[in-house]
Coordinates of C-alpha atoms (C1' of nucleotides) in Angstrom, one line a residue:
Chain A
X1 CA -19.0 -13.3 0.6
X2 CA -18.3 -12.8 4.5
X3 CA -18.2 -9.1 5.8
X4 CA -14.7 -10.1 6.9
X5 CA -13.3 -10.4 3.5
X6 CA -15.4 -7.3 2.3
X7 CA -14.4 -5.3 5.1
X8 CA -10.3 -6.0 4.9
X9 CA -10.9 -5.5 1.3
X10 CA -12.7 -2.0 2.2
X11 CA -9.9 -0.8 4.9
X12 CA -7.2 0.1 2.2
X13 CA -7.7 3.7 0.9
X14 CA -5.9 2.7 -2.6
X15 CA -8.7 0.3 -2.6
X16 CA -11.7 2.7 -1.9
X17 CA -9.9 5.2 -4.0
X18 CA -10.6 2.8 -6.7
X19 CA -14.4 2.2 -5.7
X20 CA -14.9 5.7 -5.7
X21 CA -13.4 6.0 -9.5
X22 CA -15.3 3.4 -10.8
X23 CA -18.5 4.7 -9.0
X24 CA -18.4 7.6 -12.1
X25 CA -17.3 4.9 -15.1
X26 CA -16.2 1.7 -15.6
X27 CA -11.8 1.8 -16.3
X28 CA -9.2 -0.1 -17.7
X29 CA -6.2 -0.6 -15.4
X30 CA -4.2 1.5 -17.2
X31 CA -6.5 4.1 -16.9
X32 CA -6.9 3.9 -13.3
X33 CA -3.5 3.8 -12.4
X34 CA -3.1 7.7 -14.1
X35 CA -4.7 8.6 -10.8
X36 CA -2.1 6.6 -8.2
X37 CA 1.9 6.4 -7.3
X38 CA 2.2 3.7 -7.2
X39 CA 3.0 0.8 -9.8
X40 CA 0.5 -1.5 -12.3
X41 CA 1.7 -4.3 -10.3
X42 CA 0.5 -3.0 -7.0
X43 CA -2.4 -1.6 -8.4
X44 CA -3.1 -5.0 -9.8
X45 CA -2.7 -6.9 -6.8
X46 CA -5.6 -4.2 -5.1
X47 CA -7.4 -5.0 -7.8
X48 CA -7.5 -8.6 -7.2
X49 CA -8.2 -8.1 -3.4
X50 CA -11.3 -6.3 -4.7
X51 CA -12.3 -9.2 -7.3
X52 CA -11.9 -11.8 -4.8
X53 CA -14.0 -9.3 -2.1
X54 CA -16.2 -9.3 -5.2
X55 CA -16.5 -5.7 -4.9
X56 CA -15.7 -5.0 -8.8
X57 CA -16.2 -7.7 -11.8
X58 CA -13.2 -7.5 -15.0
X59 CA -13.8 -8.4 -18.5
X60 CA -11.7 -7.8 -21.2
X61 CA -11.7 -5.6 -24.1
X62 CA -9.2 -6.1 -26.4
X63 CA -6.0 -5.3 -25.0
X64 CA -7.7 -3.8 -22.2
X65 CA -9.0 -5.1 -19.0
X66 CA -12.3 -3.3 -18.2
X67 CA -13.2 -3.2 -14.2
X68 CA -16.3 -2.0 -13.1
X69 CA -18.4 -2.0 -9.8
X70 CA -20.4 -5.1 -8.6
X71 CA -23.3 -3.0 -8.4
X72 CA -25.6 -6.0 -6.7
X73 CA -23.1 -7.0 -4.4
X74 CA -23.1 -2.9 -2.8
X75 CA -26.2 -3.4 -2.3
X76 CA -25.9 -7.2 -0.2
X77 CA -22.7 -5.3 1.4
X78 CA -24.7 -1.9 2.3
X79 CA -27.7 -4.4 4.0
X80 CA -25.1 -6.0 6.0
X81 CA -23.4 -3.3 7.3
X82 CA -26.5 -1.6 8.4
X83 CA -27.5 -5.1 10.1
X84 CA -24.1 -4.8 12.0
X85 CA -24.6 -1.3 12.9
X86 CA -28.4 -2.0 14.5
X87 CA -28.1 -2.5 17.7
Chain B
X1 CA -13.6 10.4 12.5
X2 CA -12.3 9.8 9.0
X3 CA -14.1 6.3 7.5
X4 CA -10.7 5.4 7.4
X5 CA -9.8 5.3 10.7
X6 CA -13.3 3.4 11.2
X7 CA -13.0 1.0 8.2
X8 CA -9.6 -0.1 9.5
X9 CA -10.9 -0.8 12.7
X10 CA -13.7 -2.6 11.7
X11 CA -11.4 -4.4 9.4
X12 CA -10.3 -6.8 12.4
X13 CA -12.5 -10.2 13.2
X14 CA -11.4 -9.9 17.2
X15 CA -12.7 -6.1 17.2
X16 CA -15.9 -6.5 15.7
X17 CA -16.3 -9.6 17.9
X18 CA -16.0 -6.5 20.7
X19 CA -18.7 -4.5 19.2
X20 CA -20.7 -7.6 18.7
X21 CA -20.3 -8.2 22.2
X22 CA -20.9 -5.0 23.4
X23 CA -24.2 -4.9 21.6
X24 CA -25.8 -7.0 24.1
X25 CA -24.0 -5.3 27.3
X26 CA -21.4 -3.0 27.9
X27 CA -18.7 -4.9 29.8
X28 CA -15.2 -4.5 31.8
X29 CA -12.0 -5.8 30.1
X30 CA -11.8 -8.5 31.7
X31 CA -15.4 -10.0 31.3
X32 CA -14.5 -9.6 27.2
X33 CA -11.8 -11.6 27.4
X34 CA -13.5 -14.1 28.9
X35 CA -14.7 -14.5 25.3
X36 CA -11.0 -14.7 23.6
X37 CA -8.5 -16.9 23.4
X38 CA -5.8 -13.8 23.6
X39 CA -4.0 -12.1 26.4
X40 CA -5.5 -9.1 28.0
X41 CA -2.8 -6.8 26.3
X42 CA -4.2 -7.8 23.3
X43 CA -7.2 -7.5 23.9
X44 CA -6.5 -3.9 25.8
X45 CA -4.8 -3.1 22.2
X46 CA -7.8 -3.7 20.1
X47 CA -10.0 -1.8 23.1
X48 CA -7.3 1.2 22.2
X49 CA -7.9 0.9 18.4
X50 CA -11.8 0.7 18.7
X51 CA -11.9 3.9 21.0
X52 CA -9.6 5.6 18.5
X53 CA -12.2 5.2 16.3
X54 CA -14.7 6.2 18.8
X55 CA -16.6 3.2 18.4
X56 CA -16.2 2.5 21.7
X57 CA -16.4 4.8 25.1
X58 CA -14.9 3.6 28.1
X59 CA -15.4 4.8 31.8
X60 CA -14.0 3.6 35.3
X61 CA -15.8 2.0 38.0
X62 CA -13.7 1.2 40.9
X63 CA -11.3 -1.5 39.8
X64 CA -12.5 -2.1 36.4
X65 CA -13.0 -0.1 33.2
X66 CA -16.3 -0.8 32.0
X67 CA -16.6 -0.6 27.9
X68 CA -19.5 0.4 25.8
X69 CA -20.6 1.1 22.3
X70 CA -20.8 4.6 21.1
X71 CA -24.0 4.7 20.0
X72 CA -24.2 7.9 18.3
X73 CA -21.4 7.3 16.3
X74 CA -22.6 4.3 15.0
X75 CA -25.7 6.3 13.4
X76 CA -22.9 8.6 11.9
X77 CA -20.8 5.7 10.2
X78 CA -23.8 4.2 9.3
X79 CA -24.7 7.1 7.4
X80 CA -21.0 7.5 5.7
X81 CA -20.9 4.1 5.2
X82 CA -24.5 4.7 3.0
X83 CA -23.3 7.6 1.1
X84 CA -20.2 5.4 0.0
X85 CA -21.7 2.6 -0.9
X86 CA -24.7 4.5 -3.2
X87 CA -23.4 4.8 -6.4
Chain C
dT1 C1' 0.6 0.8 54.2
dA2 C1' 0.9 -3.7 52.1
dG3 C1' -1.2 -7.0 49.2
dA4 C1' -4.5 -8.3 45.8
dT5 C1' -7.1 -7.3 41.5
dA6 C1' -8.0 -5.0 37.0
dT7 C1' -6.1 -3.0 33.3
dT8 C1' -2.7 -0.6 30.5
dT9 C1' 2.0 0.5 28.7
dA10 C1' 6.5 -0.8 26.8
dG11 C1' 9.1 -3.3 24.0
dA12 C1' 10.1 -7.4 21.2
dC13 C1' 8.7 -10.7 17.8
dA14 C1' 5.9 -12.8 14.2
dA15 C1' 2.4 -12.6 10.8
dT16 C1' 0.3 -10.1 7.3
dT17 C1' 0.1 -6.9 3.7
dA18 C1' 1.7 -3.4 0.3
dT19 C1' 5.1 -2.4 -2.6
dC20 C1' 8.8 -3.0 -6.0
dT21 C1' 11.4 -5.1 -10.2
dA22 C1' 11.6 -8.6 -13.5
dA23 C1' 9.4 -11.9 -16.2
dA24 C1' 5.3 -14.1 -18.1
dT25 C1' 0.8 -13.8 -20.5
dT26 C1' -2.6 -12.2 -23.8
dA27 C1' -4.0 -9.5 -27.6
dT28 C1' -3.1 -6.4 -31.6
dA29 C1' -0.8 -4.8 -35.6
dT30 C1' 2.8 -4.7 -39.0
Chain D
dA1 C1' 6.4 -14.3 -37.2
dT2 C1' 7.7 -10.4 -34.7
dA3 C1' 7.2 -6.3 -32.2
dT4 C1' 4.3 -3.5 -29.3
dA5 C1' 0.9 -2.7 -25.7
dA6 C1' -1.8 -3.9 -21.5
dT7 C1' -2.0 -6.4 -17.7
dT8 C1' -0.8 -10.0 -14.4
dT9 C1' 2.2 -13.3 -11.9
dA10 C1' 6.4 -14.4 -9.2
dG11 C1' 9.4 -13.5 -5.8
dA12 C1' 11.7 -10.4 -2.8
dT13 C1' 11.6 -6.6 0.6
dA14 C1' 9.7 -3.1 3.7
dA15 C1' 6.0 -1.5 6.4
dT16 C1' 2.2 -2.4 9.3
dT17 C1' -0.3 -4.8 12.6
dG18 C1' -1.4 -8.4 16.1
dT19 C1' 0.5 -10.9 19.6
dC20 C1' 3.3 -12.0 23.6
dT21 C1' 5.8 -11.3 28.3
dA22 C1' 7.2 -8.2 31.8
dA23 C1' 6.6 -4.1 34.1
dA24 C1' 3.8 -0.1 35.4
dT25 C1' -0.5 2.2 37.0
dA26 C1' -4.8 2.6 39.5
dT27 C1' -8.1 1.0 42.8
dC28 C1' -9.8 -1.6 46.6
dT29 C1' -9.4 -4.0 51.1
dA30 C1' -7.4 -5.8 55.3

DNA sequence: TAGATATTTAGACAATTATCTAAATTATAT
DNA sequence: ATATAATTTAGATAATTGTCTAAATATCTA
């Protein structure tokens, strides 16, 4: 994953919003979207933007489509940043 | 500085290209764009969006308007950028 | 002061991205 | 099988952002 496609994931705050949700539980999309104005469809397609950054994983439950953090992927994301911030 | 206003600055291949740049040396305007293949406008714009952020300080010496990073504000994003990415 | 150099500002245009509605997909339940 | 529920996909539109050219500003030098 390059920090360009993390980052431009990172710079929406819908998008963080969502990190910072499913930093306390894993969701459904339904769930999540109690908490925005906007749409399913929108929030679906910031959803995908996070997939493909590989922020969050999905699997599905049922009906439901769980999303939760990428937990490892933080971490690779966290050591990069901090490698771009060292001078 | 909200991390917003940071994250989408980062967000922007050409701007951290900047920073990257400026890593090694603080430089005029025109010495960066040495290093782009866009007009000086442009570049001046992303210049304007990185000091928004404060990422960047500027300061003029005779004709030119030598660039630098903001050091200290990179510890601080560093450290925001930490606490958002620990679960 | 006039001309050259360095950079920015203004304003227009093009590309990207976020959003919407409508329709499609997948699973459950009757 | 049919209806309902949860979500995504498709396609259109609006907002944002990056880029350009032309003009303005600021500094230096002859």
């Amino acid at each position: 994953m390059t920090l360009n496609i993390t980052l431009r994931a990172l710079s929406d705050p819908t998008r963080r919003k969502i990190l910072e949700l499913l930093k306390k539980q894993d969701l459904a999309a339904g769930e999540l979207g109690k908490d925005f104005d906007i749409t399913l469809p929108s929030l679906s397609h910031h959803l995908s933007v996070l997939k493909q950054a590989n922020l969050v994983v999905s699997q599905r439950q049922g009906q439901e489509i769980i999303y939760s953090l990428n937990l490892s992927v933080f971490e690779e994301i966290a050591e990069k940043l901090y490698k771009f911030f060292k001078k």
